[in-house]
PDB file of C-alpha atoms in Angstrom:
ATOM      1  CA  UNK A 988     131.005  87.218 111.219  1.00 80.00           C
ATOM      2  CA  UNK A 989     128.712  87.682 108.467  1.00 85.00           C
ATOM      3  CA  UNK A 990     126.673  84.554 107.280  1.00 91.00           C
ATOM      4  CA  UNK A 991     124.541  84.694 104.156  1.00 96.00           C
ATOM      5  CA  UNK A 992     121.393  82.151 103.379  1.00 97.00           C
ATOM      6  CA  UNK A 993     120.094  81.691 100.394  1.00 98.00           C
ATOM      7  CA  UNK A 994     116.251  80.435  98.756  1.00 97.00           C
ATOM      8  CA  UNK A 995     115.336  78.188  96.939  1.00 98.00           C
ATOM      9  CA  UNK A 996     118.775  76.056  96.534  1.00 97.00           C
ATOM     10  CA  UNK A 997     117.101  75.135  93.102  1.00 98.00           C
ATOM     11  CA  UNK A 998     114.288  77.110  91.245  1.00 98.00           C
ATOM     12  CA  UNK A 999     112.432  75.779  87.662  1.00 98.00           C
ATOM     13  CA  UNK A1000     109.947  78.582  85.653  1.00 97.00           C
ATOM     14  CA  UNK A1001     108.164  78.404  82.794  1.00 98.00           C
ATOM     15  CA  UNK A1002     109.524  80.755  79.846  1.00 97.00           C
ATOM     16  CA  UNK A1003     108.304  84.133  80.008  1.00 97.00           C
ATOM     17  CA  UNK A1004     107.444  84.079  83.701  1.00 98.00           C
ATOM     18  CA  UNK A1005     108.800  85.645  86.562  1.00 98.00           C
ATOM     19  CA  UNK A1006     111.359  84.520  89.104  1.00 98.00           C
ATOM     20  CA  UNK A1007     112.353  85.225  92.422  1.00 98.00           C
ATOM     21  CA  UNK A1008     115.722  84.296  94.502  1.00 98.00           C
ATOM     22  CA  UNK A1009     115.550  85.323  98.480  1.00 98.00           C
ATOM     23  CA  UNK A1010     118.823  85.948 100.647  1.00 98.00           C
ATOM     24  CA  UNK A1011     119.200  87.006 104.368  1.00 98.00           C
ATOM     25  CA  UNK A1012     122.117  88.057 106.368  1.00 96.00           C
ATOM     26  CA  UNK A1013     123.404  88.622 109.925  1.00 93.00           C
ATOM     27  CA  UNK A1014     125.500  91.663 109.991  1.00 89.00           C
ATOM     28  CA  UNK A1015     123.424  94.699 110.037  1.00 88.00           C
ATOM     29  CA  UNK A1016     127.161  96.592 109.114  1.00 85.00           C
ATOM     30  CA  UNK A1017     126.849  94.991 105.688  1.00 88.00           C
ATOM     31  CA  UNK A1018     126.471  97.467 103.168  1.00 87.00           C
ATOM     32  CA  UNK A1019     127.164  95.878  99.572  1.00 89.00           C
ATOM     33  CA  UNK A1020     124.723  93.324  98.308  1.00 93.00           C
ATOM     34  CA  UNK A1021     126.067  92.118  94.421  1.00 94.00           C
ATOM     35  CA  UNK A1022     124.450  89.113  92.689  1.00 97.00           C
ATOM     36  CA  UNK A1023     126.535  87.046  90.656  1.00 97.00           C
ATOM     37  CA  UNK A1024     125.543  84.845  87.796  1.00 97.00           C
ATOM     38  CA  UNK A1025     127.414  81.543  86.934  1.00 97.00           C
ATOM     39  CA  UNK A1026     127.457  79.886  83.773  1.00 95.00           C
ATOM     40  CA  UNK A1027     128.243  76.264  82.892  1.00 90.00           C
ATOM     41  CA  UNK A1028     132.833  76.115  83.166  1.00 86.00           C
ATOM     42  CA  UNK A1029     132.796  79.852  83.874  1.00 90.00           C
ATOM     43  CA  UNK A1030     133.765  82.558  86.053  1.00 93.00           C
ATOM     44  CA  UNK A1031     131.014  84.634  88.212  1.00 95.00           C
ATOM     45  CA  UNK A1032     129.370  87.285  86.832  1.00 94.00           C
ATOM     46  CA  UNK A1033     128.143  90.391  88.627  1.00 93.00           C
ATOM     47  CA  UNK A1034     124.716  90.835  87.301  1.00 96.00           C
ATOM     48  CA  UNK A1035     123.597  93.754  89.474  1.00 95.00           C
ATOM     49  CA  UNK A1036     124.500  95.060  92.954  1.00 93.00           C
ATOM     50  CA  UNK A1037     122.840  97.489  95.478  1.00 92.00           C
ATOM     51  CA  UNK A1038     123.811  99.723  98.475  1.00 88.00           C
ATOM     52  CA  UNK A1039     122.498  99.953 101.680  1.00 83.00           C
ATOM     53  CA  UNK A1040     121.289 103.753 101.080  1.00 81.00           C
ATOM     54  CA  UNK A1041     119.186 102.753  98.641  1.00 81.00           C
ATOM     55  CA  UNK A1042     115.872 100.340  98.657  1.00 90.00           C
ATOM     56  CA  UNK A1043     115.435  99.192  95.113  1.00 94.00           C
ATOM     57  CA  UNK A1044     117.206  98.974  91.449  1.00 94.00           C
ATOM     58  CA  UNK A1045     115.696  98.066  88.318  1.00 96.00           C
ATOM     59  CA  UNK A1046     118.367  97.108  84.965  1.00 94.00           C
ATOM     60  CA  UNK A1047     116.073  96.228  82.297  1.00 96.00           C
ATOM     61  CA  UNK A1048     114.254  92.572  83.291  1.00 97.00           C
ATOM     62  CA  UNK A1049     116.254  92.318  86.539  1.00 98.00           C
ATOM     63  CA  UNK A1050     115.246  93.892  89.792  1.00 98.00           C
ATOM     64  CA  UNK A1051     116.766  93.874  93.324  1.00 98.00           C
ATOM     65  CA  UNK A1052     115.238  94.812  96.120  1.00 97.00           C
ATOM     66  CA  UNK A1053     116.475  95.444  99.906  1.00 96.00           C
ATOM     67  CA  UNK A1054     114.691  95.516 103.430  1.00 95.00           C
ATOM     68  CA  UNK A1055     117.680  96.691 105.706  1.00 92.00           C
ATOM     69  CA  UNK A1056     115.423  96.517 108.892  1.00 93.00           C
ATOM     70  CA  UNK A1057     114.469  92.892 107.813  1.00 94.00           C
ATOM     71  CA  UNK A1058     117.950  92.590 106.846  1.00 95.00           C
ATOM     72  CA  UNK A1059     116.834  90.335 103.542  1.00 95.00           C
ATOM     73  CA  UNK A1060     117.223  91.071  99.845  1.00 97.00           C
ATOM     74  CA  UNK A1061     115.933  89.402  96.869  1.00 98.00           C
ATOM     75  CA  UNK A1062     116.360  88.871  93.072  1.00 98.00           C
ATOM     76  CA  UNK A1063     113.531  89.491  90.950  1.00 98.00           C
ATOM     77  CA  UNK A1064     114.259  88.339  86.818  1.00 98.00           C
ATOM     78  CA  UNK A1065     110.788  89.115  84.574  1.00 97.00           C
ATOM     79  CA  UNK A1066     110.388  87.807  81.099  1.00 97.00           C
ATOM     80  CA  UNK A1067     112.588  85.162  81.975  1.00 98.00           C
ATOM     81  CA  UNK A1068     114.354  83.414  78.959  1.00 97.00           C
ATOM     82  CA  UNK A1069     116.880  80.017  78.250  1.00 96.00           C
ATOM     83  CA  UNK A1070     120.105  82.149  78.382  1.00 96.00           C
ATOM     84  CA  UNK A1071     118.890  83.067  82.400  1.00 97.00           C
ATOM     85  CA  UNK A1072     119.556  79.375  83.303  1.00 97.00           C
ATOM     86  CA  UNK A1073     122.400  79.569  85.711  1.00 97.00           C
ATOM     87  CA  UNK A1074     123.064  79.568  89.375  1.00 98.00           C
ATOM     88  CA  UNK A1075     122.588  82.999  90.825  1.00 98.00           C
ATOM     89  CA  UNK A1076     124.866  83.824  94.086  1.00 98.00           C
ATOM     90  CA  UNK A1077     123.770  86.248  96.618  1.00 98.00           C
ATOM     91  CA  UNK A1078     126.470  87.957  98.865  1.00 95.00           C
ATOM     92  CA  UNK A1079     127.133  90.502 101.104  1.00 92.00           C
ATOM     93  CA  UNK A1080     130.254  92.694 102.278  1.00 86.00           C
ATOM     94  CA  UNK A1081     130.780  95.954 104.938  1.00 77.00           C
ATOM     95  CA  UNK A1082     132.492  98.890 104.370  1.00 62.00           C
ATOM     96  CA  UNK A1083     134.992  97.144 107.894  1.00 60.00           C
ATOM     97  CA  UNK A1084     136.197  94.368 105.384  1.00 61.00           C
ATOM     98  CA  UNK A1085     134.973  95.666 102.361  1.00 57.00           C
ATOM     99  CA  UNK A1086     137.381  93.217 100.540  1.00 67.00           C
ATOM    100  CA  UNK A1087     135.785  90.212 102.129  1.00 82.00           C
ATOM    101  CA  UNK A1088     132.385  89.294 100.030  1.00 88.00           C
ATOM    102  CA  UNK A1089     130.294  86.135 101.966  1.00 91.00           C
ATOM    103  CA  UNK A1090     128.393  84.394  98.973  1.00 95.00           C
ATOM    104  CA  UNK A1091     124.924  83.068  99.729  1.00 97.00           C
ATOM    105  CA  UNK A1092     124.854  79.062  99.121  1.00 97.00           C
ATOM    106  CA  UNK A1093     123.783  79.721  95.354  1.00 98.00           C
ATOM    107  CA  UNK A1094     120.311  79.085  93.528  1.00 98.00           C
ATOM    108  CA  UNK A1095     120.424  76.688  90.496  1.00 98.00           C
ATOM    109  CA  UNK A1096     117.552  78.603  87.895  1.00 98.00           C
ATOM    110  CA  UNK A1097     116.227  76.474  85.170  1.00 98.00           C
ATOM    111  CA  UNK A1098     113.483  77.917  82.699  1.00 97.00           C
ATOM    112  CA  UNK A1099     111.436  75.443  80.693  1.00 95.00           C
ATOM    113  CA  UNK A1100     110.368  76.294  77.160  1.00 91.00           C
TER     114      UNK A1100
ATOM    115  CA  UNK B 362     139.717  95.938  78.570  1.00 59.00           C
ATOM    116  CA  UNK B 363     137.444  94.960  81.562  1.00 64.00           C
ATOM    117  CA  UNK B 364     138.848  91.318  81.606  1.00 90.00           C
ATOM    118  CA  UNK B 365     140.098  88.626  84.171  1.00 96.00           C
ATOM    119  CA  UNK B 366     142.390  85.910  82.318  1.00 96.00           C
ATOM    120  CA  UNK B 367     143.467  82.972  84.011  1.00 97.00           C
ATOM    121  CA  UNK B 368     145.785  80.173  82.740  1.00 97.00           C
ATOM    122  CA  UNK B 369     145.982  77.237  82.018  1.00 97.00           C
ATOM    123  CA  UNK B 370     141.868  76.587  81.956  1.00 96.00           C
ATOM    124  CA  UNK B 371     142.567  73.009  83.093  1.00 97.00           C
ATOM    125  CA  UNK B 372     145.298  71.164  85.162  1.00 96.00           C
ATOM    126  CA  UNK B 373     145.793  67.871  86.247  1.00 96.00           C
ATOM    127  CA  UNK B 374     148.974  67.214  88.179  1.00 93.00           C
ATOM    128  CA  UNK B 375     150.321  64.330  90.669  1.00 91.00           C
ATOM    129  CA  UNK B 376     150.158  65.067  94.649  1.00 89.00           C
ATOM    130  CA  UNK B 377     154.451  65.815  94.123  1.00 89.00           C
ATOM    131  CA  UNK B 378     154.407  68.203  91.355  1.00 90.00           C
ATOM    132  CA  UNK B 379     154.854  71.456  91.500  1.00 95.00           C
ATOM    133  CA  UNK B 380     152.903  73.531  89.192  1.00 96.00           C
ATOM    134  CA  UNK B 381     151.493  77.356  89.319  1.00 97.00           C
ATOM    135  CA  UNK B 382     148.066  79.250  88.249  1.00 98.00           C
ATOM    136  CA  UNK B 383     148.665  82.746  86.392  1.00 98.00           C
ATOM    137  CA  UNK B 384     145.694  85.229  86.417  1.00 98.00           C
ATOM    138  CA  UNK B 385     146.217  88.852  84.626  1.00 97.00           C
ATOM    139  CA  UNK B 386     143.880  91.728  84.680  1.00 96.00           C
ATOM    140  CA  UNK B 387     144.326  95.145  82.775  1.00 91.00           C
ATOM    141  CA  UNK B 388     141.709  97.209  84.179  1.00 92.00           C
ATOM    142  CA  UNK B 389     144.427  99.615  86.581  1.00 91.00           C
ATOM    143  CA  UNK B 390     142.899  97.640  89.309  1.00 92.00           C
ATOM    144  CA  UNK B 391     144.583  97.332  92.832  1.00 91.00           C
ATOM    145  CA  UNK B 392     143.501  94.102  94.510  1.00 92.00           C
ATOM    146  CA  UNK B 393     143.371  90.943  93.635  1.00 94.00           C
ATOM    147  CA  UNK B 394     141.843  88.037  94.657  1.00 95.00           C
ATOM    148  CA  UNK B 395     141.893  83.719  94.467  1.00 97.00           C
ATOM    149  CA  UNK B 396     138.716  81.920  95.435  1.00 97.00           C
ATOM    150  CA  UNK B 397     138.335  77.875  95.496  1.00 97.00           C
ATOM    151  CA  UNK B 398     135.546  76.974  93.739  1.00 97.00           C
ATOM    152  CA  UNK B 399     134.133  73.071  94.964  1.00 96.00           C
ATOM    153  CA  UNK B 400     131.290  71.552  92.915  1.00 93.00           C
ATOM    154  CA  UNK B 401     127.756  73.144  93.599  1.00 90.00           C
ATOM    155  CA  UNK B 402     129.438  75.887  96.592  1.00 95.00           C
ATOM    156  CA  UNK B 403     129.835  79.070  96.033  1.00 96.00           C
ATOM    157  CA  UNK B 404     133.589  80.826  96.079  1.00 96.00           C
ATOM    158  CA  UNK B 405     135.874  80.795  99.237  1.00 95.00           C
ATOM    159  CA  UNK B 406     138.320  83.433  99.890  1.00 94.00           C
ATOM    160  CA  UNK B 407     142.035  82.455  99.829  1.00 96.00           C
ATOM    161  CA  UNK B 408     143.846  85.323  99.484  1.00 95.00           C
ATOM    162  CA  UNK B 409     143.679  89.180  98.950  1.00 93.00           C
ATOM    163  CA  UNK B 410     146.373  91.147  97.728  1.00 94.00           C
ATOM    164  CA  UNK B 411     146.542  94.763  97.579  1.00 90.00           C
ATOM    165  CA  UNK B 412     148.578  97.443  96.162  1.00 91.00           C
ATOM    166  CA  UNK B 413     150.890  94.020  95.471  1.00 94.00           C
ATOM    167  CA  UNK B 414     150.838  93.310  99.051  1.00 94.00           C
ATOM    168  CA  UNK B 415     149.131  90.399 100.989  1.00 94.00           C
ATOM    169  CA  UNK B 416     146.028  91.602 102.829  1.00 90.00           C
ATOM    170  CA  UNK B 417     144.016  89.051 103.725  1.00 89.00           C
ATOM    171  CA  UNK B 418     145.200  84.860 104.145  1.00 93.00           C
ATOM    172  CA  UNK B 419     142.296  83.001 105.215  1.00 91.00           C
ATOM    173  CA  UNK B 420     144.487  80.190 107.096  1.00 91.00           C
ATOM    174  CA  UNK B 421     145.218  78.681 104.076  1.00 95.00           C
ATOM    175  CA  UNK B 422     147.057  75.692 103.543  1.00 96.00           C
ATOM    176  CA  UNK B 423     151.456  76.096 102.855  1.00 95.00           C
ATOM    177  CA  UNK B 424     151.162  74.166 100.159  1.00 96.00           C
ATOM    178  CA  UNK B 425     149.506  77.247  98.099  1.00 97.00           C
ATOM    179  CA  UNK B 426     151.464  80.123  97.672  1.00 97.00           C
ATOM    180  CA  UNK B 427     150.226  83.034  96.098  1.00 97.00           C
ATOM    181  CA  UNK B 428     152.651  85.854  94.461  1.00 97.00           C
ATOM    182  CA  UNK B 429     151.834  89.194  93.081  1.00 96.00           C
ATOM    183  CA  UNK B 430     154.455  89.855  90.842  1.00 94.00           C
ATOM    184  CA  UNK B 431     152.742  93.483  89.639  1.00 93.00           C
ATOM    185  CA  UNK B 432     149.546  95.468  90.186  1.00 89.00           C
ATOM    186  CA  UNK B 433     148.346  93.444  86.958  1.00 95.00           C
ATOM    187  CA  UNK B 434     149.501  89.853  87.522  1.00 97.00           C
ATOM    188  CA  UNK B 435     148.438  87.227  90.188  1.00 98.00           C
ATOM    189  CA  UNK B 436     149.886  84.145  90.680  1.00 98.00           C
ATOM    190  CA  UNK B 437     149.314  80.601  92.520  1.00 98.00           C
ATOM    191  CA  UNK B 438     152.063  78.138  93.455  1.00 98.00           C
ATOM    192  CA  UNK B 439     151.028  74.610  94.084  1.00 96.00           C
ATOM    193  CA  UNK B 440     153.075  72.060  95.517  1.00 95.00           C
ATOM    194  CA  UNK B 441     152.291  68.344  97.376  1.00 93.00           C
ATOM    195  CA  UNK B 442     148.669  68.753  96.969  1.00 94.00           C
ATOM    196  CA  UNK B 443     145.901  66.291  98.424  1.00 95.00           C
ATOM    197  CA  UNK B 444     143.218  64.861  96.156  1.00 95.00           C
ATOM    198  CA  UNK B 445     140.740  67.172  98.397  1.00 96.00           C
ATOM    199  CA  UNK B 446     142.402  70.042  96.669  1.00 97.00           C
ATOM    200  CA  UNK B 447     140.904  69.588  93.281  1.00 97.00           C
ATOM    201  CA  UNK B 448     138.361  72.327  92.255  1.00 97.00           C
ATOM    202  CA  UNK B 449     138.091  75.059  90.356  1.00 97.00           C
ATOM    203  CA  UNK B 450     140.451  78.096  91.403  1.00 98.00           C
ATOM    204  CA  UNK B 451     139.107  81.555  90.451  1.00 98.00           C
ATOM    205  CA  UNK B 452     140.912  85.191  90.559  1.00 97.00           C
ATOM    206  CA  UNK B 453     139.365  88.352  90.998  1.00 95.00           C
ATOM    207  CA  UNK B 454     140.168  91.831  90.876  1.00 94.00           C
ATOM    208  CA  UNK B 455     138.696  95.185  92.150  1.00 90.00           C
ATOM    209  CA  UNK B 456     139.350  98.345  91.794  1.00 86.00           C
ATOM    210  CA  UNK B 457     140.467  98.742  95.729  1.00 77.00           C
ATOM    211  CA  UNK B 458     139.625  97.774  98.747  1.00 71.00           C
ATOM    212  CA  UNK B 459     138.696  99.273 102.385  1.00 64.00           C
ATOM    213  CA  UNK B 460     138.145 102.340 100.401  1.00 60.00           C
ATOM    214  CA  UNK B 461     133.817 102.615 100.820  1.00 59.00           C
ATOM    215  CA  UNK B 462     131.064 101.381  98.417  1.00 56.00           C
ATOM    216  CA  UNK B 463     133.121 102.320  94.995  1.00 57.00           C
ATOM    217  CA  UNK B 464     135.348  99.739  95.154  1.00 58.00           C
ATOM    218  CA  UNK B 465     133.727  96.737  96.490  1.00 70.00           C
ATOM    219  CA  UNK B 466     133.037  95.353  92.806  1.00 83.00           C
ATOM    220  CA  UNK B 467     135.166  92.217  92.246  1.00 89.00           C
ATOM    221  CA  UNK B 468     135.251  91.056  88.373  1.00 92.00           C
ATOM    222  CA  UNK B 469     135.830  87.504  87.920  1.00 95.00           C
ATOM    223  CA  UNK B 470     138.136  85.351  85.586  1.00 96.00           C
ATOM    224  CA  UNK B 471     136.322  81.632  84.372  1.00 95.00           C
ATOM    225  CA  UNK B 472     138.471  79.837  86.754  1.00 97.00           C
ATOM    226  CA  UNK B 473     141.376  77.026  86.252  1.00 97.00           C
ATOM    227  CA  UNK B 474     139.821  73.443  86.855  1.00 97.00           C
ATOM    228  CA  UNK B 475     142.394  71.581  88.507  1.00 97.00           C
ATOM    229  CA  UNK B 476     142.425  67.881  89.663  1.00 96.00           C
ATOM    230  CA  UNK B 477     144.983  66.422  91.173  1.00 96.00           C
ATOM    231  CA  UNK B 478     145.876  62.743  91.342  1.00 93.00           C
TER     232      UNK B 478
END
């Protein structure tokens, strides 16, 4: 089955700078890869996903990028500000159990002021 | 409405009670979802329900039994659970499953934080 990994586990940047969150997985059938967001006592979040037919997508100061041959994708957050403290989940589903989403191990993201 | 409510938003109960976990979503989607949530993991599939039937039971446990009573409501029976059981319990909903890359998005409700004694 499809395993997920997930780097760093925690990640601290400086207000304003730039952050990064890595993920690999094992199953070249996946073909979803959605980020989720998760707040203090709440729920996940989709932030932004992407498709395997496509390399890179950009929503304002987030960015995801995908290597299918290298079979890694990463988060990319510029301009980074206190409301993006959170921990950020990776994951990954195929189209054969489309309804099954694996979830990275998660990345706790603090930004100092 | 592109909401996922779940009720209560915290539970304690005793390893005999018997108590239940609602979640409701009104976006005309057809599957739903309940993920345990443990401290600093990310979500584990329990169940999947679609089209109001059971899809998917990852070997779950008797003691939790899930009901979908609609396309729109979700619900999760608990009865004689262990200590190990406490977490938080999240439901999910998408527009369908199986059905190629449109429907893979799953919208999440903030959870129900149960601990049980």
């Amino acid at each position: 089955g499809e395993n997920v990994e997930q780097h760093p586990s925690t990640l601290s940047v400086q207000e304003g700078d730039s952050a990064v969150i890595k993920c690999t997985y094992s199953d070249s059938a996946s073909n979803y890869f959605p980020w989720y967001k998760q707040e203090l006592g709440k729920g996940p979040q989709l932030i932004i996903d992407i498709r395997s037919n496509v390399g890179e997508k950009k929503d304002q100061r987030i960015a995801v990028t995908l290597n299918k041959t290298a079979k890694h994708f990463s988060l990319h957050i510029t301009e980074t500000q206190p409301e993006d403290s959170a921990v950020y989940f990776c994951a990954a589903s195929g189209y054969s159990s489309a309804s099954k989403i694996i979830f990275g191990s998660g990345t706790r993201l603090s930004i100092r002021p | 409405d592109t909401e996922v409510t779940q009720t209560p938003k915290h539970l304690v109960m005793g390893m005999t009670n018997k108590k239940s976990l609602k979640c409701e979503q009104h976006m005309g989607h057809r599957a739903m979802y309940w993920y345990k949530q443990k401290a600093k993991k990310p979500p584990e599939l329990m169940f999947v329900y679609s089209y109001e039937k059971l899809s998917i039971n990852e070997s779950v446990p008797s003691r939790f039994s899930p009901e979908c009573p609609n396309s729109s409501l979700l619900n999760l029976h608990l009865h004689a659970l262990q200590p190990e059981d406490s977490a938080l319990y999240l439901c999910a909903s998408s527009q369908d499953i199986d059905r190629g890359f449109s429907y893979n998005e799953q919208f999440f409700g903030p959870g129900t934080r149960l601990t049980v004694l």
